[in-house]
Structures are given as C-alpha cells and as structure tokens.
C-alpha cells in the first residue's frame, strides 16, 4: 500500500496512548484516529458500537494485524486484511459470527442466529446475490461502525426510526427507477392509523415497516398471506374475513384480502362511509341495488342509528353528571353500548346484515335505557331545583320576617325616649 504522506506522526503518538488503557495494542485505531474524513470517522463512531462494547476490534471484521505499526504489514493481505468490505460481501461477513450459535450464545443466550438465512430469502438478499449492490444489505439497515443494540431508540432499526431507514432507498425515485415499483410507501404509511398510533400515541404494538414485511425476510406479503399478516394483530377480523363469501372470490381474483378495502400502507381510520355513499368501498364491485350493495347500505344504516342513539344518550348523561347528578351506573351501561358498536363494526366482516343487526339491536336497547336514566336524572334535578327554590324562598321570607320583628323590638324603646 502507498500514499501515507498526509499522515501526521504527532497524532499517531496520541492515538498510541489511547488503547494502551485497554491492554492490547491496536495499531488500526492508533493510526486511523489521526487520519482524515472516511478514514478516521470509523474510529470515532466505533466508541458507540455494540461490537466495541463486546470487546471486538477493527480486525474482527477487516482482518489484518493490529500488533504492527507498519501499515504495509498491518494492512497486508498476507495478514488476512480484507480492506473496505464490498457491498456484496457484507452479509457473509456479518454471518461469520451471527450465524454461529456457539459464538453468539456466549454473549446472549437466547439470541436468534437466522438473520443471514432469512435475508437470503428476501428480495434484498436475492438481488444482492445476483450482483445488484443497490439492494439493502445488513449495514444499510443497521449502519456500520456505530451499530447499536436493536432495542436502543437511537438504532436505525428501532420501530420509530425504521420507516426513514427504509425510505432512504424506497422513497428515492432515482435509486428505485430501474425496478418500476412505487416509491410512495413511506409517504402513505406516514398518513396511516398505524403511524399515528406508533409515533403520536407511543403504541409500540402498532406496525412499523418490518412488522408486516419481516425483519430480514423483506418481501411483500403474498396475496394469500396478507390477511394473515394483518391478522397477527387483528385476529378477530381475520377470522371473520376468512369465513366470509369474499375470501375465496378475492383469492381467486388475485386480490389481497384486507388491503382491497383498507389499503396496505395508507390504512386510514375506517368509518360508515366505507359501506355506503359516494366513497363506499363496496361500490367498486357491487352496484347500488345489487345484493351486496344493499347489504352494505343496510349495515351502514344500522351502525349509524346505533352511533346516533349512543351519542344522544351519552350527551344527556354528560350534562346530568356535570350538574352533579349520580349517573355512574348509567355511564357504565353506556360503556357497554359503545362496546356493542365496536362489535357491530367487527361484524361487518361477516358481510351479512344479520351479524351486524344483532349487536346493533343490543346496543340500541342499552342506549334507550341509558337515555331514560339520563332523563330521570334531569327530572330529579329539576325537582331538586324547584325544591331548592321553595326552601330558598322560605328562608328569605323567614329572614325578612325576623328582621321586621327585630326592628319593631328595637324601635319601641327608642320612640318612647323621643316622646
Ligand atoms: C500507520 C497507519 C495505518 C495503520 C497501522 C492501519 N491503517 Fe488502515 N489505512 C491507513 C491509510 C493511510 C489508509 C488509506 C490509504 C489507502 O487506502 O491506500 C488506510 C485504509 C484502510 C481501509 C480502507 C481501505 C479501502 O480500500 O478503502 C481500511 C478498511 C483500513 N485501513 C483498516 C485498517 C485496519 C483494520 C488496520 C489494522 C489491522 C489498519 N487499517 C491499520 C493507515 C493505517
Ligand atoms: C462489525 C464489522 C466492522 C468493524 C468492527 C469495523 N468495520 Fe470498518 N467497515 C465495515 C464494513 C461492512 C465496511 C463497508 C461499509 C460500506 O459499505 O459502507 C467498513 C468500511 C470501513 C472503511 C472504509 C470507509 C469508507 O467509507 O471508504 C474504513 C476506513 C474502516 N471500515 C475502518 C475501520 C476501523 C478503523 C475500524 C475499527 C475502529 C473498523 N472499521 C471496524 C465493517 C466493520
Ligand atoms: C431491511 C433491513 C434489514 C437488513 C437488510 C438486515 N436487518 Fe437485521 N434487523 C432489522 C430489523 C428491523 C431488526 C429488528 C429490530 C427490532 O427487534 O425492533 C433486526 C434485528 C437484527 C438483530 C437482532 C436479533 C434479531 O434477529 O432480532 C441482529 C443480530 C441483526 N438484525 C443482524 C443482521 C445481519 C447479520 C444482517 C445481514 C445478514 C441484517 N441484520 C440485515 C433490519 C434489517
Ligand atoms: C466477530 C464477530 C461478529 C461480526 C463479524 C459481526 N458481529 Fe454483530 N455481534 C456480535 C456479537 C458477539 C454480538 C453480541 C450478541 C448480541 O447482542 O446479539 C453482536 C451484536 C450485534 C447487534 C446487536 C444485536 C442486539 O441484540 O441488539 C447487531 C445489530 C449486530 N451485531 C449486527 C452486525 C452486523 C450488521 C454485522 C456485519 C457488518 C456484524 N454484526 C458483524 C458479533 C459479530
Ligand atoms: C439500500 C437501499 C434499500 C434499503 C435501505 C431498503 N431497501 Fe427494500 N429494496 C431495495 C431494492 C433495490 C429492492 C429491489 C426492488 C425490486 O426488485 O423490485 C428492494 C426490494 C424490497 C421489497 C420487495 C419489493 C418488490 O415487490 O419487488 C420490499 C418488500 C422491501 N424492499 C422492503 C424494505 C423494507 C421494509 C426496508 C426497511 C426495513 C427496506 N426495504 C430497505 C433497496 C432498499
Ligand atoms: C400494515 C402492514 C404494512 C406496513 C406497516 C408496511 N407495508 Fe409494505 N406492503 C404491505 C403489503 C400488504 C404489501 C403488498 C401487497 C399488496 O398491497 O398487494 C406491501 C408492499 C410493499 C412494497 C412493494 C411495492 C409496493 O408498494 O407494492 C414495498 C417496497 C414496501 N411494501 C415497503 C414498505 C416500507 C418501506 C414500509 C414502511 C415505511 C412498509 N412497506 C410498511 C404491508 C405493509
Ligand atoms: C403489528 C400489529 C399490527 C399489524 C400487523 C396490523 N395492524 Fe392494524 N392496527 C394495529 C394497532 C395497534 C392499531 C391501533 C389501534 C387503535 O387505534 O387503538 C391498528 C389500527 C388499525 C385500523 C384502525 C382501527 C380503528 O379502530 O380505527 C385498521 C383499519 C387497521 N389497523 C387495519 C390493518 C390492516 C389492513 C393491516 C394489514 C395490512 C394491519 N392493520 C396490520 C396493529 C396492527
Ligand atoms: C370488503 C371490504 C373489507 C374487507 C375485505 C375488510 N374490511 Fe375491515 N372494514 C370494512 C369496513 C366497511 C369497515 C368500517 C365499518 C364502519 O365503521 O362502519 C371496516 C372496519 C375495520 C376496522 C375498524 C373497526 C372499528 O372498531 O372501527 C378494522 C380494524 C378492520 N376493518 C380490519 C380489517 C382486517 C384486518 C381485514 C382483513 C382480515 C379487513 N378489515 C377486511 C371493510 C372491509
Ligand atoms: C373487489 C370487489 C369487491 C368488493 C370491494 C366488495 N365485494 Fe362483496 N363480493 C364480491 C364478489 C365477487 C362476491 C361474490 C359474488 C357471487 O358469488 O355472486 C361478493 C359477495 C358479497 C356478498 C354475498 C352476496 C352476493 O352478492 O353474493 C355480500 C353480502 C357482499 N359481497 C357484500 C359486500 C360489502 C358490504 C362490501 C363493502 C364493505 C363488499 N361486498 C365489497 C366482490 C366485492
């Protein structure tokens, strides 16, 4: 190797002192700490790297000999020096340790050692093997030289940071141009109920990119498995959908279950508007007057009527509570009514009117009872108010009477003295 001209001996000596504290000599760090740009950056970054914390050094990935200062020797291929790792060689390098259960489990007994195996089944892995360096390799997702534990919130694979990590390529039209796949996943996902739950409400059970695509096996879920992907979290919905008349027809048409109606990346808050009216998803396939169209319209009517009834009784109970009336039991019951509404929305996925009508009628019964309870409370309040007014009047009258009486008592001797 040649061209060590820019290298400063003073800094070299400083670098020499640093690793002495750690014991073994590390000529790689000593020398690279005094270099510039890309050659020195790894030494700084490496202080926050999980591998450094576990006692690994530059040579564990790059090879070479850290005990000699002569760069030609230290970085000689004869000493196993690999140089800068080529992109297509990275996964194999990481796998040398990460597929070795004996080694990894010494550090972390339950750790998975299938990352490389999984990776090879992914679109990324297959492309890379075919020589396409534009596909993601291990360091595109985990970074390099400052690799952190995956649970660390600063790690690029942490659920909150992962969308941006994937977006570096997938939202970059130039990078993805030759593949002719959409580049809108990031933008769409950021509008979704899932990102909303994850980022704004801190709900880590909501999916980030890898929850649906897998950590290392990144492939789009196949048409047949989409419902199962969503169903890992929405099990009830998957169960109903898979027994519904749509499951076999959608599968036969090559349509991807839940995604047909909810989308994949831009899953928006669902509402009755999906069932009937101008933005109904059903109308993509069912004419308004057809069997399917009628079912949609009827389900929407049922759900809307329950929603309205619950709102009416909920509002009334709210007013009663704010004016100090005891309505806690009715409020509990109201909560059950709201659960019936949730059940009705789940039951939509049977795609049968009867399945929705059952919870709707249960809920309507509850709503009418709680509305009555609210009216009772308000009646009681009016009664108490009237009672209060009467007692107030009585008190005022009594006080006025007393005052007159006092005056007349006080007034008598006074007028006698005047006379
Ligand atoms: C005495 C200084 C010195 C020592 C010791 C040294 N390096 Fe280097 N290293 C350099 C310089 C200068 C370059 C850039 C010159 C070049 O690429 O020809 C470089 C380049 C590299 C590169 C990038 C190669 C490329 O192809 O871009 C890697 C990786 C590297 N060193 C790792 C190591 C490792 C690992 C060790 C220890 C085994 C080590 N170095 C020891 C000075 C040193
Ligand atoms: C866990 C494995 C690993 C360890 C440990 C490691 N490196 Fe690297 N290093 C890599 C990989 C992989 C690349 C190629 C990164 C890429 O493609 O961007 C790389 C690239 C480099 C480069 C080339 C940078 C460039 O942009 O051209 C240098 C220099 C380097 N490493 C030096 C070091 C030094 C010095 C250490 C110790 C402080 C170190 N590395 C520790 C894996 C490692
Ligand atoms: C497309 C992005 C991506 C690529 C490529 C990738 N990883 Fe990961 N990796 C992840 C995600 C996401 C996690 C899980 C993070 C979490 O648990 O929150 C993860 C987790 C890990 C873990 C922790 C243990 C585990 O399996 O959960 C290790 C170790 C790991 N990856 C190593 C690798 C290695 C080695 C490679 C290359 C063969 C690689 N990764 C390639 C995204 C990636
Ligand atoms: C010389 C062996 C070795 C090499 C090479 C290696 N690792 Fe590791 N790595 C380990 C060990 C040991 C641990 C600690 C065990 C653990 O936490 O899983 C670790 C931890 C990790 C973790 C943290 C896992 C967690 O639990 O959060 C990630 C991520 C990781 N390595 C990624 C990589 C990537 C990416 C590469 C390739 C650039 C790589 N490793 C190369 C040995 C290695
Ligand atoms: C370094 C750039 C890069 C990063 C980072 C990256 N990818 Fe990719 N990804 C690609 C390329 C290139 C392809 C190949 C596209 C193709 O063949 O259609 C691809 C393909 C895919 C595919 C298959 C698409 C298809 O239908 O062919 C999925 C799914 C995917 N990536 C998901 C992810 C996820 C999720 C992440 C983050 C965890 C991620 N990718 C990170 C570059 C990247
Ligand atoms: C809620 C699950 C889910 C999440 C979260 C998710 N995806 Fe997807 N993704 C899918 C499904 C399902 C498909 C393809 C199946 C379909 O729509 O027919 C897909 C397809 C893709 C494709 C193939 C090209 C395309 O758009 O059809 C890429 C690339 C991709 N996703 C990347 C990402 C990235 C990057 C993220 C994070 C920003 C992400 N996905 C988040 C479910 C998800
Ligand atoms: C990793 C778990 C997970 C996966 C996978 C997942 N979701 Fe979700 N989903 C959630 C969580 C958590 C919420 C937020 C629930 C809330 O609002 O309280 C949610 C919310 C929703 C909502 C809005 C519910 C509401 O009441 O507003 C819909 C619709 C939805 N997901 C559909 C899907 C579809 C379709 C898929 C597959 C493409 C999917 N989900 C995959 C966990 C997941
Ligand atoms: C044929 C269209 C269609 C399919 C397929 C479908 N859904 Fe729905 N989904 C709807 C409609 C319509 C609503 C809204 C009902 C309402 O609010 O009145 C909804 C509502 C939801 C909700 C919110 C329920 C609530 O409490 O507000 C979730 C979560 C959900 N669907 C998940 C899924 C999952 C997971 C799948 C796949 C297993 C799926 N859906 C398949 C049409 C569909
Ligand atoms: C992507 C197209 C598509 C969408 C969207 C869709 N359906 Fe269907 N639906 C079908 C097909 C195809 C059948 C089977 C028709 C048959 O077997 O004659 C079907 C069957 C039905 C059936 C059984 C009765 C019948 O017509 O055979 C009902 C009820 C139904 N759908 C209701 C709905 C409702 C409600 C929605 C909206 C929430 C909806 N569908 C959305 C395509 C769709």
PDB file of C-alpha atoms in Angstrom, residues 158-163 189 192-209 211:
ATOM      1  CA  UNK A 158     -35.922   0.886  16.105  1.00  0.00           C
ATOM      2  CA  UNK A 159     -39.631   0.881  15.063  1.00  0.00           C
ATOM      3  CA  UNK A 160     -39.862   4.673  15.206  1.00  0.00           C
ATOM      4  CA  UNK A 161     -36.780   5.182  13.044  1.00  0.00           C
ATOM      5  CA  UNK A 162     -37.183   2.226  10.700  1.00  0.00           C
ATOM      6  CA  UNK A 163     -39.565   3.927   8.211  1.00  0.00           C
ATOM      7  CA  UNK A 189     -47.507   4.920   5.736  1.00  0.00           C
ATOM      8  CA  UNK A 192     -51.855   5.783   8.363  1.00  0.00           C
ATOM      9  CA  UNK A 193     -53.615   4.906  11.620  1.00  0.00           C
ATOM     10  CA  UNK A 194     -50.593   2.722  12.324  1.00  0.00           C
ATOM     11  CA  UNK A 195     -48.006   5.510  12.232  1.00  0.00           C
ATOM     12  CA  UNK A 196     -50.447   7.677  14.168  1.00  0.00           C
ATOM     13  CA  UNK A 197     -50.679   5.015  16.901  1.00  0.00           C
ATOM     14  CA  UNK A 198     -46.945   4.303  16.889  1.00  0.00           C
ATOM     15  CA  UNK A 199     -45.491   7.792  16.708  1.00  0.00           C
ATOM     16  CA  UNK A 200     -48.091  10.051  18.216  1.00  0.00           C
ATOM     17  CA  UNK A 201     -49.521   7.752  20.867  1.00  0.00           C
ATOM     18  CA  UNK A 202     -46.337   5.776  21.565  1.00  0.00           C
ATOM     19  CA  UNK A 203     -48.191   2.494  20.976  1.00  0.00           C
ATOM     20  CA  UNK A 204     -45.346   0.110  20.172  1.00  0.00           C
ATOM     21  CA  UNK A 205     -47.826  -2.635  19.298  1.00  0.00           C
ATOM     22  CA  UNK A 206     -48.674  -0.773  16.075  1.00  0.00           C
ATOM     23  CA  UNK A 207     -46.787  -1.961  13.000  1.00  0.00           C
ATOM     24  CA  UNK A 208     -43.691  -0.342  11.524  1.00  0.00           C
ATOM     25  CA  UNK A 209     -42.417  -1.494   8.104  1.00  0.00           C
ATOM     26  CA  UNK A 211     -43.891  -5.846  11.333  1.00  0.00           C
TER      27      UNK A 211
END
